[in-house]
Coordinates of C-alpha atoms in Angstrom, one line a residue:
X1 CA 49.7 0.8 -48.0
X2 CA 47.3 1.6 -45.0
X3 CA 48.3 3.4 -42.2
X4 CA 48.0 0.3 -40.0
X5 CA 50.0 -1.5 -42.6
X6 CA 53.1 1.3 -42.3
X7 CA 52.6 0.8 -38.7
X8 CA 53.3 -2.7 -38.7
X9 CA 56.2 -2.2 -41.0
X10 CA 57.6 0.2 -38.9
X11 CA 57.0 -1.8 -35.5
X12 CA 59.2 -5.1 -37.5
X13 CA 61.8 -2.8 -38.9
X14 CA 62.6 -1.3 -35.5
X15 CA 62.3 -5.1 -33.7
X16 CA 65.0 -5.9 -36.5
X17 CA 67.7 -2.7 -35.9
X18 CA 67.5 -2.3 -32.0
X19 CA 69.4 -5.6 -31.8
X20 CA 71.3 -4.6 -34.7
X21 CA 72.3 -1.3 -32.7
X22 CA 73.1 -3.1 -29.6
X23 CA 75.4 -5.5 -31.6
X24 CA 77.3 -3.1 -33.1
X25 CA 77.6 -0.6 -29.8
X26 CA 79.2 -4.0 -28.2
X27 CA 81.7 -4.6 -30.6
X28 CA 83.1 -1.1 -30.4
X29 CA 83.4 -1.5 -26.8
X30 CA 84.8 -4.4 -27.3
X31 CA 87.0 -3.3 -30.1
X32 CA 87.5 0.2 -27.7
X33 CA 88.4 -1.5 -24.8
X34 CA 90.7 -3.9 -26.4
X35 CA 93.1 -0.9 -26.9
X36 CA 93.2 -0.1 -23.2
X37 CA 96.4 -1.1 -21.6
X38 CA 97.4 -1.4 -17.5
X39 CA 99.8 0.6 -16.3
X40 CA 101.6 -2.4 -15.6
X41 CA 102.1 -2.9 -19.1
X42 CA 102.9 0.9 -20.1
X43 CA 105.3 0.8 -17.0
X44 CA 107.0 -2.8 -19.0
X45 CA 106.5 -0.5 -22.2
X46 CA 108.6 2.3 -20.8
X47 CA 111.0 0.3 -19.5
X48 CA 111.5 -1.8 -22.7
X49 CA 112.0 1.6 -24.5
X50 CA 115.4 1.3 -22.5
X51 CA 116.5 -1.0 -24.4
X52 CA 115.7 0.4 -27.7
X53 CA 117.1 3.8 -26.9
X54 CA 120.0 2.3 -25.9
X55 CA 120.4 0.6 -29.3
X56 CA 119.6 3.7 -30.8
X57 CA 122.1 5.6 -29.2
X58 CA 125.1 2.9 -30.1
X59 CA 127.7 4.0 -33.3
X60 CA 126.1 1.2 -35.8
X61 CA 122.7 3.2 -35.6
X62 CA 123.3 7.0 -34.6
X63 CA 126.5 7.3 -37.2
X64 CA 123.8 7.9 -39.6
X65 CA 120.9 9.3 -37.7
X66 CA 122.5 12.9 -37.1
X67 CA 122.0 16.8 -36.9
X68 CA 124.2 17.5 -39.6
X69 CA 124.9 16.4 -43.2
X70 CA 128.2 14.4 -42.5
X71 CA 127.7 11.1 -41.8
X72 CA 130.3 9.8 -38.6
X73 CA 132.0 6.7 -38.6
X74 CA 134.0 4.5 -36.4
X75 CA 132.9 3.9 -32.9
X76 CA 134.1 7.4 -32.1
X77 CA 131.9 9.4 -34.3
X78 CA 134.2 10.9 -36.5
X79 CA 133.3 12.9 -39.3
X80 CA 133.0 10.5 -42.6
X81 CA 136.7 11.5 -44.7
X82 CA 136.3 12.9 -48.2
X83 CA 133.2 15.4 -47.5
X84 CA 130.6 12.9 -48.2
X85 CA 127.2 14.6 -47.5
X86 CA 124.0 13.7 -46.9
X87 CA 122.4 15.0 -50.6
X88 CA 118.8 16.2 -51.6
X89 CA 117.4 12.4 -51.0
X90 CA 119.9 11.0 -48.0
X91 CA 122.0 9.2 -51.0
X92 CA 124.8 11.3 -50.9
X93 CA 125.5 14.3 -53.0
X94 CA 125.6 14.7 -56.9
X95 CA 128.7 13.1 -58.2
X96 CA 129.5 11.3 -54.7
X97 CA 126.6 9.2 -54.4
X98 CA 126.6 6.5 -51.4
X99 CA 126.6 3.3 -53.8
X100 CA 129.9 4.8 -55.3
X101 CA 131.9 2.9 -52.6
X102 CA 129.0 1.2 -50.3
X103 CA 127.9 -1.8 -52.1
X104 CA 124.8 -4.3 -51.0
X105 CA 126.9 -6.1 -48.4
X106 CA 130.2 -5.7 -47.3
X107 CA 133.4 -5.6 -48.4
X108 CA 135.2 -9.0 -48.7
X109 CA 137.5 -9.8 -45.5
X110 CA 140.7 -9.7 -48.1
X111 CA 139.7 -5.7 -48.9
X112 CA 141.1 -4.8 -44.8
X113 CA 139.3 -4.0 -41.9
X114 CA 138.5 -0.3 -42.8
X115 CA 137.1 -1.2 -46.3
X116 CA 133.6 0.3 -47.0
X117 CA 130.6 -1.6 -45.4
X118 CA 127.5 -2.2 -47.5
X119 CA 123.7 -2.7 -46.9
X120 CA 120.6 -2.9 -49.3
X121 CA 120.0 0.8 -49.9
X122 CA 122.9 2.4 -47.9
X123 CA 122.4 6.5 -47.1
X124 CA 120.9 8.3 -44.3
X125 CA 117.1 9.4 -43.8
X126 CA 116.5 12.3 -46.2
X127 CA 117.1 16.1 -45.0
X128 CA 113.8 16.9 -44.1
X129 CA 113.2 13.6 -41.9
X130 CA 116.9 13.2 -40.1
X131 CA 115.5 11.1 -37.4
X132 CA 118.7 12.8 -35.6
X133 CA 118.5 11.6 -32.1
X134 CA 122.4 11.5 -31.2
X135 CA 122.6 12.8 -27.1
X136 CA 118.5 13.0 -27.2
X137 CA 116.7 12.1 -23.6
X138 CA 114.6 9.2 -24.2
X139 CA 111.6 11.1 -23.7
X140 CA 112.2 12.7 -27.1
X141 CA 114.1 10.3 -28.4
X142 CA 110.6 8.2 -28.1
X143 CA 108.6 11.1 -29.3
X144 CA 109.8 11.9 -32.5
X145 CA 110.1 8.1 -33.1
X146 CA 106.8 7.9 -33.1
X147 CA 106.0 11.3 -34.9
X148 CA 104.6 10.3 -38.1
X149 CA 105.4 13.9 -39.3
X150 CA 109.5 12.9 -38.5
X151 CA 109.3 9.4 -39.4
X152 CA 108.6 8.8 -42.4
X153 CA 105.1 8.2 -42.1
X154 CA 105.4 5.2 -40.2
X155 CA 102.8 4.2 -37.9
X156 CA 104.1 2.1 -35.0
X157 CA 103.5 -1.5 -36.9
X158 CA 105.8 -0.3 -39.8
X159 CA 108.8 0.7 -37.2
X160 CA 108.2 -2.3 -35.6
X161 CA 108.5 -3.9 -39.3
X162 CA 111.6 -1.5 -39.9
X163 CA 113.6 -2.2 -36.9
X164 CA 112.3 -6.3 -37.4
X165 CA 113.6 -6.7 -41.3
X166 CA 114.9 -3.6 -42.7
X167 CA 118.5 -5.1 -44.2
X168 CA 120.3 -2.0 -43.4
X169 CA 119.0 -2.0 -40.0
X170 CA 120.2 -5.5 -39.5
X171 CA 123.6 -4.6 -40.7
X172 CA 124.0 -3.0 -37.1
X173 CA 124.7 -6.4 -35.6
X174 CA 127.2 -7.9 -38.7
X175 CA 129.0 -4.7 -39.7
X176 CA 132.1 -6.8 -40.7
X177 CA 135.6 -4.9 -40.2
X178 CA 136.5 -4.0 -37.4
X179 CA 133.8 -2.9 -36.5
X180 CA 131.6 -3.4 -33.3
X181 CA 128.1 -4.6 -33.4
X182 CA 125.4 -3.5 -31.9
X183 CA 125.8 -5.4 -28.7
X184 CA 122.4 -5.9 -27.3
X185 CA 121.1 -9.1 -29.5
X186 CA 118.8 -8.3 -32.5
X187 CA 116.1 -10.8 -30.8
X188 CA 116.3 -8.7 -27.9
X189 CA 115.6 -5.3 -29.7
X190 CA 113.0 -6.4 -31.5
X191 CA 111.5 -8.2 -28.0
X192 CA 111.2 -4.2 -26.5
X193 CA 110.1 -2.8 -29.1
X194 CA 107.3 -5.1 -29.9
X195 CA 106.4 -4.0 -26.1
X196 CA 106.7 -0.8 -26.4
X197 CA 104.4 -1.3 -28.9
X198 CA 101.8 -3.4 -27.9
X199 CA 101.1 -0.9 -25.2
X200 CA 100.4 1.8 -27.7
X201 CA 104.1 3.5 -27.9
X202 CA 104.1 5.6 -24.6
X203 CA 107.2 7.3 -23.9
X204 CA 109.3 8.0 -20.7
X205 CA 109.0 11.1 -18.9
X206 CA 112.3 12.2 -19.2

């Protein structure tokens, strides 16, 4: 090919990309700025994160989201009875697994109102994620929520996905006994968090 000829080439191969270039630098501002949120909508994020700490802090949900390696029960946190632990994986310890008395749902009405609740995979997060956020501030609370590191490698469209269908989470609001549910409504839970969400997770300042 002549020189002229490679000229010409490259005169028509650089008319073709420069528009190229400019198409794709729009749609990754586009795409960029599509992530942006108003600080109306992180201060409605924030405030939604109310809502789902408050959850979080109620008996249903922290009972199992603790320090230690005792699960608590009952809406005054007592320390589960026959030394049940929370084992190598969260299921309970060698022996005294969780499934020995928590079934897949609960307990039928005949059994009492203290028999053993159940849930599709009852047990607590494992020992080195404990998700403990019993007393926590929101501000940390929210944090290690959102910590993939602590969480269970969840980004936040799989805790919104958790908190939306996980069957044990739902168990919270028909814990059967006498028990007391969560008391803010499921709908409402999931409402926040999608919020809290949607504006890219912030947390509170304190």
């Amino acid at each position: 090919m002549s020189i002229a000829r490679r000229s010409v080439a490259r005169r028509r191969f650089a008319r073709r990309l420069v528009p190229c270039l400019i198409a794709c630098g729009i749609a990754l501002a586009v795409v960029a700025c599509g992530k942006r949120t108003t600080p109306e909508q992180e201060q409605a994020a924030v405030a939604a994160f109310a809502t789902v700490h408050q959850v979080f802090q109620h008996p249903r949900c922290a009972n199992c989201h603790i320090p230690g390696d005792s699960p608590l029960v009952t809406d005054l946190k007592a320390p589960h009875p026959m030394g049940v632990v929370r084992g190598p994986e969260g299921h309970g310890a060698a022996g005294l697994p969780c499934a020995s008395c928590h079934g897949e749902k609960n307990s039928p009405a005949s059994y009492g109102l203290h028999a053993p609740p159940g849930a599709p995979h009852w047990g607590l997060p494992p020992p080195d994620m404990k998700m403990a956020w019993i007393g926590m501030s929101p501000k940390d609370t929210c944090e290690m929520v959102k910590d993939t590191k602590r969480n269970g490698n969840r980004d936040l469209a799989a805790l919104l996905k958790h908190v939306s269908e996980d069957k044990l989470v739902l168990w919270g609001w028909t814990p059967g006994g006498a028990r007391a549910p969560v008391p803010v409504p499921h709908d409402q839970l999931v409402a926040a968090f999608k919020t809290w969400v949607d504006a890219g997770g912030p947390c509170p300042d304190a």
